[in-house]
Short mmCIF file of C-alpha atoms and ligand atoms in Angstrom, two decimals:
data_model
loop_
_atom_site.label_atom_id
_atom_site.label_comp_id
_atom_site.label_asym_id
_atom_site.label_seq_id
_atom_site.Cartn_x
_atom_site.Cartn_y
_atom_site.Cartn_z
CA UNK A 53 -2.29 19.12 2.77
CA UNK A 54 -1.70 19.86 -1.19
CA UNK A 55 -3.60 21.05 -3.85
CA UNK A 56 -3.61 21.38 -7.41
CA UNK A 57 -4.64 24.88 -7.32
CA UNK A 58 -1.18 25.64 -5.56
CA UNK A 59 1.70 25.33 -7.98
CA UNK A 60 1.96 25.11 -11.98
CA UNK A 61 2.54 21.46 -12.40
CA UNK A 62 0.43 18.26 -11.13
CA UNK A 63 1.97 15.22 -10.71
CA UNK A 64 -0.04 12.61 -12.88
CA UNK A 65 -0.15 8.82 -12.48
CA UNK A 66 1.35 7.85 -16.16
CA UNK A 67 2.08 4.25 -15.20
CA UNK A 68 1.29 1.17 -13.71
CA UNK A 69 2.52 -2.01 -12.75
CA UNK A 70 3.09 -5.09 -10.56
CA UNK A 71 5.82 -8.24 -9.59
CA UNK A 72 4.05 -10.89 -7.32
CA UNK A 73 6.44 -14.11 -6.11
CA UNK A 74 5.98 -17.11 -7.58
CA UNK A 75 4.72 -19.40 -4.82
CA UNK A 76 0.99 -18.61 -3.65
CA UNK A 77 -0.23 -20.29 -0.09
CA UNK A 78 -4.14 -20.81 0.02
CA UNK A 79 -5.71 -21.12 3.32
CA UNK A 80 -6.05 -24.66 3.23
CA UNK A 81 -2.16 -25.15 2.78
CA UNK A 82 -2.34 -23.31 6.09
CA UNK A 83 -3.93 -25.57 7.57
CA UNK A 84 -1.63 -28.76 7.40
CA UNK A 85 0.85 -27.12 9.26
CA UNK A 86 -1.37 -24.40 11.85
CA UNK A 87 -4.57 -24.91 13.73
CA UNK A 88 -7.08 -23.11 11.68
CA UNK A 89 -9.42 -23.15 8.95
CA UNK A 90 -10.38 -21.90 5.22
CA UNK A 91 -13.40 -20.83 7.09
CA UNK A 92 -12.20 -18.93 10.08
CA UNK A 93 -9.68 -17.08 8.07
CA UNK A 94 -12.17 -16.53 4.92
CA UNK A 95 -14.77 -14.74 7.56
CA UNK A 96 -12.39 -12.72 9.27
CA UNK A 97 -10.51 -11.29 6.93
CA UNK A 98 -11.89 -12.27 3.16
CA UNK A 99 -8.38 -13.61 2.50
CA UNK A 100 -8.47 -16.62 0.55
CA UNK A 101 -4.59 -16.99 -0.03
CA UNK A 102 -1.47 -15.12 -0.36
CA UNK A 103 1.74 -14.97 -2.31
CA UNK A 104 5.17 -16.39 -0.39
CA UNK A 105 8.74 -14.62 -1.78
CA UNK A 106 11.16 -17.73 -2.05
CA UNK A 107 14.31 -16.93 -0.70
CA UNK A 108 15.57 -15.83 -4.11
CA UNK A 109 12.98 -13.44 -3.96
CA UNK A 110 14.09 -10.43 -1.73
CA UNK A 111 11.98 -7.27 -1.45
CA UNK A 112 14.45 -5.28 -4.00
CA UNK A 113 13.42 -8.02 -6.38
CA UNK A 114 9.99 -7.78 -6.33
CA UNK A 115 10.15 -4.05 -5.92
CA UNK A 116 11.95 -4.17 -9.60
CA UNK A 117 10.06 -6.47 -11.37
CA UNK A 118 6.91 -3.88 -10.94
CA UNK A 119 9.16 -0.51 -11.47
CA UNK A 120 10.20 -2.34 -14.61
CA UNK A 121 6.48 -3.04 -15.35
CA UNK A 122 4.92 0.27 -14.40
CA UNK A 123 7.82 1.76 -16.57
CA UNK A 124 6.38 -0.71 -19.81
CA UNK A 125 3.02 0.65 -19.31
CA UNK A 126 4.02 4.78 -19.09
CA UNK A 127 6.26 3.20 -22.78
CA UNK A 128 9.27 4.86 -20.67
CA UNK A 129 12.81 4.02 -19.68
CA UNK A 130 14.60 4.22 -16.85
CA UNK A 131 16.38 7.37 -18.30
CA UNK A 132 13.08 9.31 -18.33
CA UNK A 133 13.22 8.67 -14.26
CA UNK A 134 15.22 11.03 -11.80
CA UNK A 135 13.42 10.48 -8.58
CA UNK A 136 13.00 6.16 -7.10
CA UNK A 137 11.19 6.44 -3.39
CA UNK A 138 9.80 3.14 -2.34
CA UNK A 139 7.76 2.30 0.97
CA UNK A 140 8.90 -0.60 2.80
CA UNK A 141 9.32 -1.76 6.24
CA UNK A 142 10.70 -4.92 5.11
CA UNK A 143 14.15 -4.02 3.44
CA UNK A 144 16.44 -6.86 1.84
CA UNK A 145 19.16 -5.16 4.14
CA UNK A 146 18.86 -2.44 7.27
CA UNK A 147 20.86 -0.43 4.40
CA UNK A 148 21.13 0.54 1.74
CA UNK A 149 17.95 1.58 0.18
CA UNK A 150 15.52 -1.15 -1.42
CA UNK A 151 15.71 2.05 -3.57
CA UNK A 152 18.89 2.14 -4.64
CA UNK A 153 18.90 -1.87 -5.29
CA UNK A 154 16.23 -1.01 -7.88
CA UNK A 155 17.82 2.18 -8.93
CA UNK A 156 20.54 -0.12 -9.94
CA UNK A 157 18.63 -2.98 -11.28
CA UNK A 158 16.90 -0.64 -14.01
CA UNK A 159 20.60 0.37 -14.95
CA UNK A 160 19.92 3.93 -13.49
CA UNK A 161 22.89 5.68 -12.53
CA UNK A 162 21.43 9.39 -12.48
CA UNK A 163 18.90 11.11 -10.13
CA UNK A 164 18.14 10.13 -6.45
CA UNK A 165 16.49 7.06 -4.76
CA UNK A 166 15.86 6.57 -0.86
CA UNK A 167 12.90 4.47 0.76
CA UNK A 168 10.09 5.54 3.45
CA UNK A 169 9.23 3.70 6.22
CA UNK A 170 5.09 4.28 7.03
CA UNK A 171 4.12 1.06 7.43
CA UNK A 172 0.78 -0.30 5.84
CA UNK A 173 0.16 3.57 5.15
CA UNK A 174 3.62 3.61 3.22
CA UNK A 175 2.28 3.92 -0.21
CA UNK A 176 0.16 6.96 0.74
CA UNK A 177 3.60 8.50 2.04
CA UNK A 178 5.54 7.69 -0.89
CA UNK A 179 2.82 8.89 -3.28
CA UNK A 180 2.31 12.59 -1.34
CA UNK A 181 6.23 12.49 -0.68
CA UNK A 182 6.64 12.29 -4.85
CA UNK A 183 3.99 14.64 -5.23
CA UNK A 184 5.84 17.37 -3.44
CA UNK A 185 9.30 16.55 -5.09
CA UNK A 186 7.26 16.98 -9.26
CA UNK A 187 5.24 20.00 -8.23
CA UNK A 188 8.34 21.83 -6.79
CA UNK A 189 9.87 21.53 -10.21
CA UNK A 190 12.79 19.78 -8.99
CA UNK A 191 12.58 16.27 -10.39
CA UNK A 192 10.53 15.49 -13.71
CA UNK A 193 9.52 12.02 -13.22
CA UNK A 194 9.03 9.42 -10.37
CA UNK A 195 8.67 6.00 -9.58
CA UNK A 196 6.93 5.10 -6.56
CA UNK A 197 6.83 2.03 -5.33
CA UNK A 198 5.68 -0.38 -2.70
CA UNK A 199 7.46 -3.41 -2.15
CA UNK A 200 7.46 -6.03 1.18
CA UNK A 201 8.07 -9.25 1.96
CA UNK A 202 6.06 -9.47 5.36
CA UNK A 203 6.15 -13.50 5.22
CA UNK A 204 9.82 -12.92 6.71
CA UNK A 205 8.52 -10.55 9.32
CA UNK A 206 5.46 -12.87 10.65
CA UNK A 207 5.88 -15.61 14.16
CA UNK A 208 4.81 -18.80 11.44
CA UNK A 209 3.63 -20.97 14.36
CA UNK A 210 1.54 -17.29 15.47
CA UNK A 211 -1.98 -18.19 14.21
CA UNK A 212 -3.13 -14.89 14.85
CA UNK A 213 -0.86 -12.86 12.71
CA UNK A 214 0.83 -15.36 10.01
CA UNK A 215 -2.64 -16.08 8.21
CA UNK A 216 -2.73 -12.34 7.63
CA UNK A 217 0.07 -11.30 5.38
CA UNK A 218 1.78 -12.07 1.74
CA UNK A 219 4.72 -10.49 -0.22
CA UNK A 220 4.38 -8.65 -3.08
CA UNK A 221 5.24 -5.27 -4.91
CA UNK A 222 3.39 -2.39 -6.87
CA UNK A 223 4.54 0.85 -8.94
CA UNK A 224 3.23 3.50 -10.08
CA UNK A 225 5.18 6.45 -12.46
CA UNK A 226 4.18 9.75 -11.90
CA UNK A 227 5.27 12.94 -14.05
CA UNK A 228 4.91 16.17 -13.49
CA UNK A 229 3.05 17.87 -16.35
CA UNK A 230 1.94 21.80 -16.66
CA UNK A 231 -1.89 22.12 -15.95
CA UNK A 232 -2.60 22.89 -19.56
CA UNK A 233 -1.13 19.39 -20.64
CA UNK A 234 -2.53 17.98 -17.65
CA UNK A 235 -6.40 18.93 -18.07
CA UNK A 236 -7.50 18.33 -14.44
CA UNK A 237 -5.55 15.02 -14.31
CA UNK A 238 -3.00 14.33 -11.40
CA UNK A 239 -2.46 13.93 -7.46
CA UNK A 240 -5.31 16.46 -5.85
CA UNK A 241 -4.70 16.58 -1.77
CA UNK A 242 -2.92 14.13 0.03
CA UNK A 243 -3.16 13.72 4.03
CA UNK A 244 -0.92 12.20 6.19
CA UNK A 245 -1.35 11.77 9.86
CA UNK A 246 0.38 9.60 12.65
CA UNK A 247 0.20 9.21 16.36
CA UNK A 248 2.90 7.00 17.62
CA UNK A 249 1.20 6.17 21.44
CA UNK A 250 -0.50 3.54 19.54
CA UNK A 251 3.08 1.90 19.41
CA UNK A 252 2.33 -1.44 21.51
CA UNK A 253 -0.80 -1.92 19.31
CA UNK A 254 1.25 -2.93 16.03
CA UNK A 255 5.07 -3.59 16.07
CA UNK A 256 7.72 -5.70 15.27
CA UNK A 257 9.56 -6.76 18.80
CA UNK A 258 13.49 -6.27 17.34
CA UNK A 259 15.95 -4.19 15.19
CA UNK A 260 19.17 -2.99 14.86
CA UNK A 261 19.53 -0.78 17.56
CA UNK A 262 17.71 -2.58 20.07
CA UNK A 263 17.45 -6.43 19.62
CA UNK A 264 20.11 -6.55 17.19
CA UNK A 265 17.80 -9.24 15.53
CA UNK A 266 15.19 -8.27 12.44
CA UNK A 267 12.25 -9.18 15.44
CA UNK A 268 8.74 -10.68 14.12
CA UNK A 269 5.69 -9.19 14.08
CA UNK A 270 3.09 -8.64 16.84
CA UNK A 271 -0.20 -7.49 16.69
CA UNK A 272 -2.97 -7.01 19.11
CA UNK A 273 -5.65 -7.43 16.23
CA UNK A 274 -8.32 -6.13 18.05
CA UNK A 275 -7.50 -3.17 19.46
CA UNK A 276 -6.30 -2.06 15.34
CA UNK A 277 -9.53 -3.13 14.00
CA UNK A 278 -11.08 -0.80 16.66
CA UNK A 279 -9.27 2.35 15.38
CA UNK A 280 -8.87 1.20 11.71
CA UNK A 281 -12.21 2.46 10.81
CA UNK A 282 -12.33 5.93 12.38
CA UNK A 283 -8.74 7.20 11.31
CA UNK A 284 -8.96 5.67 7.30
CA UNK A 285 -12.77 7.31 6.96
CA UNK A 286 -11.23 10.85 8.94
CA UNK A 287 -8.34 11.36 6.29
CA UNK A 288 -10.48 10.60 3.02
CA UNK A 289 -13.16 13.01 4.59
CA UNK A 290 -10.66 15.76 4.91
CA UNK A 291 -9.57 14.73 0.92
CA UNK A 292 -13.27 15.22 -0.22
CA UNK A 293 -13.38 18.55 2.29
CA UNK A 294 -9.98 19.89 0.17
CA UNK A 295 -11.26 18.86 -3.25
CA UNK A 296 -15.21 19.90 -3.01
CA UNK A 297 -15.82 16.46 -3.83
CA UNK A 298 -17.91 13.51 -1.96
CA UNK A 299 -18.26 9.69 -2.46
CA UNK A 300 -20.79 10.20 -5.15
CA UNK A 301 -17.93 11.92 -7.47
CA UNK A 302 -15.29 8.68 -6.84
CA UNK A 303 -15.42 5.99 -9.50
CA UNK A 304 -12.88 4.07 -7.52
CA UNK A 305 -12.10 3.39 -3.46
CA UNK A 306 -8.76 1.35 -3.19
CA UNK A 307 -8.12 1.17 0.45
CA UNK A 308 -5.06 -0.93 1.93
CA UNK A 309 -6.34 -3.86 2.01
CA UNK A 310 -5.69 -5.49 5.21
CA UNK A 311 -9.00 -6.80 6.17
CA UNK A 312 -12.28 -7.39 4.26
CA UNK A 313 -14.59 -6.20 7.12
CA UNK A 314 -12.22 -2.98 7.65
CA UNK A 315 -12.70 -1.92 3.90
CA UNK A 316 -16.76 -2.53 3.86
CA UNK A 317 -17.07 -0.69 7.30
CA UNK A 318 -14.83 2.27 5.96
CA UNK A 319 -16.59 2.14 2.42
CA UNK A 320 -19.88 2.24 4.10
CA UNK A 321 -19.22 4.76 7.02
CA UNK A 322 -18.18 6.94 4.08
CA UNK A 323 -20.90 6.08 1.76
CA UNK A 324 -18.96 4.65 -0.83
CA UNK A 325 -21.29 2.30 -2.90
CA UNK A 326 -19.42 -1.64 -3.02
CA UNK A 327 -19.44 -1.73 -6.52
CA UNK A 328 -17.15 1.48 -6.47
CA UNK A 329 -14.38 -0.72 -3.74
CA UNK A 330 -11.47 -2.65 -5.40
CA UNK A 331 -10.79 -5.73 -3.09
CA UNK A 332 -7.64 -7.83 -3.29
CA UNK A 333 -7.31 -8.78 0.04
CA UNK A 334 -8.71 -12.67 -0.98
CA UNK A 335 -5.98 -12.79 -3.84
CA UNK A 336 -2.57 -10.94 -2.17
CA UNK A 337 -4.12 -10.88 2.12
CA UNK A 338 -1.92 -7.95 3.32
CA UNK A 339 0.85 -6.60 1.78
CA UNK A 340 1.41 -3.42 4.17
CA UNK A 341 2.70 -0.69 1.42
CA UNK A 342 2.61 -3.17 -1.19
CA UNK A 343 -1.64 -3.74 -1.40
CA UNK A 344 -2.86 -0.50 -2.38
CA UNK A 345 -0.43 -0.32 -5.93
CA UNK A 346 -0.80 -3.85 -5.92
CA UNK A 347 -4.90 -3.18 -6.29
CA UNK A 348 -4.29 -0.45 -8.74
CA UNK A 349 -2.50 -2.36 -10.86
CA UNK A 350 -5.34 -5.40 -10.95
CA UNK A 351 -7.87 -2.61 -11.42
CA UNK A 352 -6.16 -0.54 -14.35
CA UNK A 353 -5.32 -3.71 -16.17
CA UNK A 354 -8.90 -5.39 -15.74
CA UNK A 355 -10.54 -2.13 -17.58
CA UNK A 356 -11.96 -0.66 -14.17
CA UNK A 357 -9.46 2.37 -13.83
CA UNK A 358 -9.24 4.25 -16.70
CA UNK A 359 -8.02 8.07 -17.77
CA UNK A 360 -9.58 10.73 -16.13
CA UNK A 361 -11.39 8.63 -13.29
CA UNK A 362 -11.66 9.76 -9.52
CA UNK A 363 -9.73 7.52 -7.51
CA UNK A 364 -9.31 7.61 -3.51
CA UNK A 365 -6.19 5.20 -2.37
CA UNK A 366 -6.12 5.40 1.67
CA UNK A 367 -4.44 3.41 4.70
CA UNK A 368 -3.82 2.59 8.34
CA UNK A 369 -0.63 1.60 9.84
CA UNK A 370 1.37 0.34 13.09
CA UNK A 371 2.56 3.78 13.94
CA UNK A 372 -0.23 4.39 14.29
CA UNK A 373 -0.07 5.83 11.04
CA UNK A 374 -2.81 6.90 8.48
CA UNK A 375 -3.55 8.89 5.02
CA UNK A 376 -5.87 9.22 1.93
CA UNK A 377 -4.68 10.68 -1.42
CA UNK A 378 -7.39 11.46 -4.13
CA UNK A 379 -5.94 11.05 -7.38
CA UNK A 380 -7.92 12.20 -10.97
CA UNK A 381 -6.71 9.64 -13.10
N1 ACO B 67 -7.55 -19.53 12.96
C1 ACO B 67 -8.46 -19.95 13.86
N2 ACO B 67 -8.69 -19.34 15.03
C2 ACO B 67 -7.97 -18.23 15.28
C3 ACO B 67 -7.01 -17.74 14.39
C4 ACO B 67 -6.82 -18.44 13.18
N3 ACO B 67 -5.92 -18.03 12.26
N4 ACO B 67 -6.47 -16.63 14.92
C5 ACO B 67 -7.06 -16.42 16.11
N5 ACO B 67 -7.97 -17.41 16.34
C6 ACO B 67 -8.83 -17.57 17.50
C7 ACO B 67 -8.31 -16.91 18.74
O1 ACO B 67 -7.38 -17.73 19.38
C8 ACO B 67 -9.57 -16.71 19.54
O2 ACO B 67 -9.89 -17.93 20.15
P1 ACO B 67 -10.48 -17.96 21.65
O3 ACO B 67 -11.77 -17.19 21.56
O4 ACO B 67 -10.65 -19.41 21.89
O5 ACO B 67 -9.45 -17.30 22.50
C9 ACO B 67 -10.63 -16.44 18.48
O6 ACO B 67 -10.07 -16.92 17.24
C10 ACO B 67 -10.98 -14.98 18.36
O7 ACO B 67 -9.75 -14.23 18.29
P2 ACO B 67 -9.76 -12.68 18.09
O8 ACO B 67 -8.37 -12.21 17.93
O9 ACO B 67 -10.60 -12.05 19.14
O10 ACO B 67 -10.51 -12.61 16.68
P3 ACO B 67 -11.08 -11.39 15.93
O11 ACO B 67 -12.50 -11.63 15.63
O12 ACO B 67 -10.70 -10.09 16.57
O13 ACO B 67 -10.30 -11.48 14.55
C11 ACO B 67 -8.44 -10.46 13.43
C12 ACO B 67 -8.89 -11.40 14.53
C13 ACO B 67 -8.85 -11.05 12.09
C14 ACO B 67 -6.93 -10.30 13.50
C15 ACO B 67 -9.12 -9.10 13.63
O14 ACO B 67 -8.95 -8.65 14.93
C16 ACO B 67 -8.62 -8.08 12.68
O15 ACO B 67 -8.85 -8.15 11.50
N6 ACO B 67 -7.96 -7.03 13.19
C17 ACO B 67 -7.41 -6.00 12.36
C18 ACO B 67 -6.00 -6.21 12.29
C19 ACO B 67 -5.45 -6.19 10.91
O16 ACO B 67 -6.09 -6.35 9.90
N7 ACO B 67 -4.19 -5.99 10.94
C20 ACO B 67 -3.42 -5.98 9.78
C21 ACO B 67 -2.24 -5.16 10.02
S1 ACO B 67 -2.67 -3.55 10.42
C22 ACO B 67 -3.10 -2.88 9.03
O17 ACO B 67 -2.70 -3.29 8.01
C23 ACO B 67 -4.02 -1.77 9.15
#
């Protein structure tokens, strides 16, 4: 747990941005080639379609186009940057870094890149991860990203899982900033929690040191729905408990967005009104690290998130792994 209060600096969001592949699948295309239906998938999940990588495409690719964008919108270059961390289980290689690949795409040759494996809750990792890195005073500026191309990952003839999941990548620049120029603004508390027993519930059945294959995905989605809801609404609690704040403060609640019917139950088991929710999930379906700066980009660039707002970004993970930050915008 962090807070403001602690140090002299806060580390506040200065930029956003996004890089979505080209292709997008809808739910009907799904259904040429898999038996099920716009319907099923629609009121299971609320996704309507998701975004494919080609195979020109990579995860390093995607993760640059939005560094690159998120850098536009802060009006900085990649020489303002020392510090790249981006969450990713779905790396164009098992090394090096996506991080580095985008380190070197933006022309950066200084300061230090590396990525962070947390799953669906990788974003919340990489955001409390760079938070600890500005406030210590030891890097001035960081992009975080969260970049995946789960399409690669999924069993395509796996009804259960394949409908589930897109590629995409988000970015957001944080700087760290003396609480006199920062007013209140920045990264308040993060929490970060995992338990891995819940291993078998959420996995990917190969890797290097086992399989020696990159494995596919396997899920048993019931049994994740069933804990999804108790360990997202336990971490943002323990954010409002840190911060003195409640639901009534937040302007915005941009959860991972995995599941329609996971983000009401969480937004309404913490009393979170529905106007106050960003949803994606029917544009992007799940992104794993990707959704949640994915969301925050749609939201800042649509007018919704704007300076000085209360925003609450949280997730849940195979891992299991969870976490909430509360950011003042
Ligand atoms: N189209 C049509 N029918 C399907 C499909 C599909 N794509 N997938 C499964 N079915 C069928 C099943 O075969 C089953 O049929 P049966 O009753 O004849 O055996 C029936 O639908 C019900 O299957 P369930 O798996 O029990 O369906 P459920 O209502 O649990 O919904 C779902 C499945 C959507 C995966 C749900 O469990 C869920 O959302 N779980 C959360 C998991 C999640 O979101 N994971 C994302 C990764 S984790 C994360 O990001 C936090």
């Amino acid at each position: 747990m962090t807070h403001l209060t602690e140090g002299g600096l806060s580390s506040v969001v200065v930029g956003v941005g996004s890089r979505l592949p080209k292709r997008i699948v809808s739910n009907a295309d799904l259904q040429k080639s898999l038996d099920t239906s716009d319907e099923w998938i629609v009121q299971r999940t609320g996704i309507r379609q998701r975004h494919v990588a080609g195979e020109d495409e990579p995860t390093s690719k995607l993760g640059l186009g939005a560094a690159q964008a998120a850098l536009a919108d802060a009006g900085l270059s990649p020489d303002d940057v020392d510090l790249v961390i981006v969450a990713t289980s779905t790396p164009d290689h098992t090394f090096p870094s996506v991080a580095t690949q985008i380190q070197a795409g933006l022309g950066m040759t200084h300061g230090a890149g590396f990525d962070l494996q947390a799953v669906c809750s990788g974003f919340v990792f990489a955001v409390a991860t760079a938070d600890k890195f500005l406030r210590s005073g030891s890097h001035r500026r960081a992009l975080v990203v969260g970049a995946e191309t789960f399409s690669r990952l999924v069993d395509w003839t796996d009804r259960s899982t394949c409908v589930l999941f897109g590629d995409g990548a988000g970015a957001i620049v944080l700087e760290a900033q003396s609480r006199e120029q920062a007013q209140g603004r920045g990264v308040l508390t993060t929490h970060l929690r995992s338990d891995g027993r819940h291993r078998e519930k959420l996995y990917v059945d190969g890797g290097p040191s086992t399989t020696r294959t990159t494995g596919v995905l396997r899920m048993a989605g019931r049994e994740v729905f069933r804990h999804a809801v108790g360990m997202a609404t336990d971490v943002a609690e323990d954010a409002f408990a840190a911060t003195g704040t409640n639901a009534e403060d937040l302007d915005w609640f941009v959860p991972h967005q995995a599941n329609r019917r996971i983000i009401e139950a969480s937004a309404e088991k913490l009393g979170v009104a529905p106007s106050k929710v960003v949803l994606t999930v029917d544009l992007h379906a799940n992104t794993s690290a990707a959704s949640i700066p994915l969301a925050l980009s749609v939201a800042k660039a649509d007018g919704r998130i704007k300076r000085g707002d209360l925003v609450m970004i949280e997730a849940m993970g195979g891992g299991f792994t969870w976490g909430a930050a509360l950011i003042r915008w």
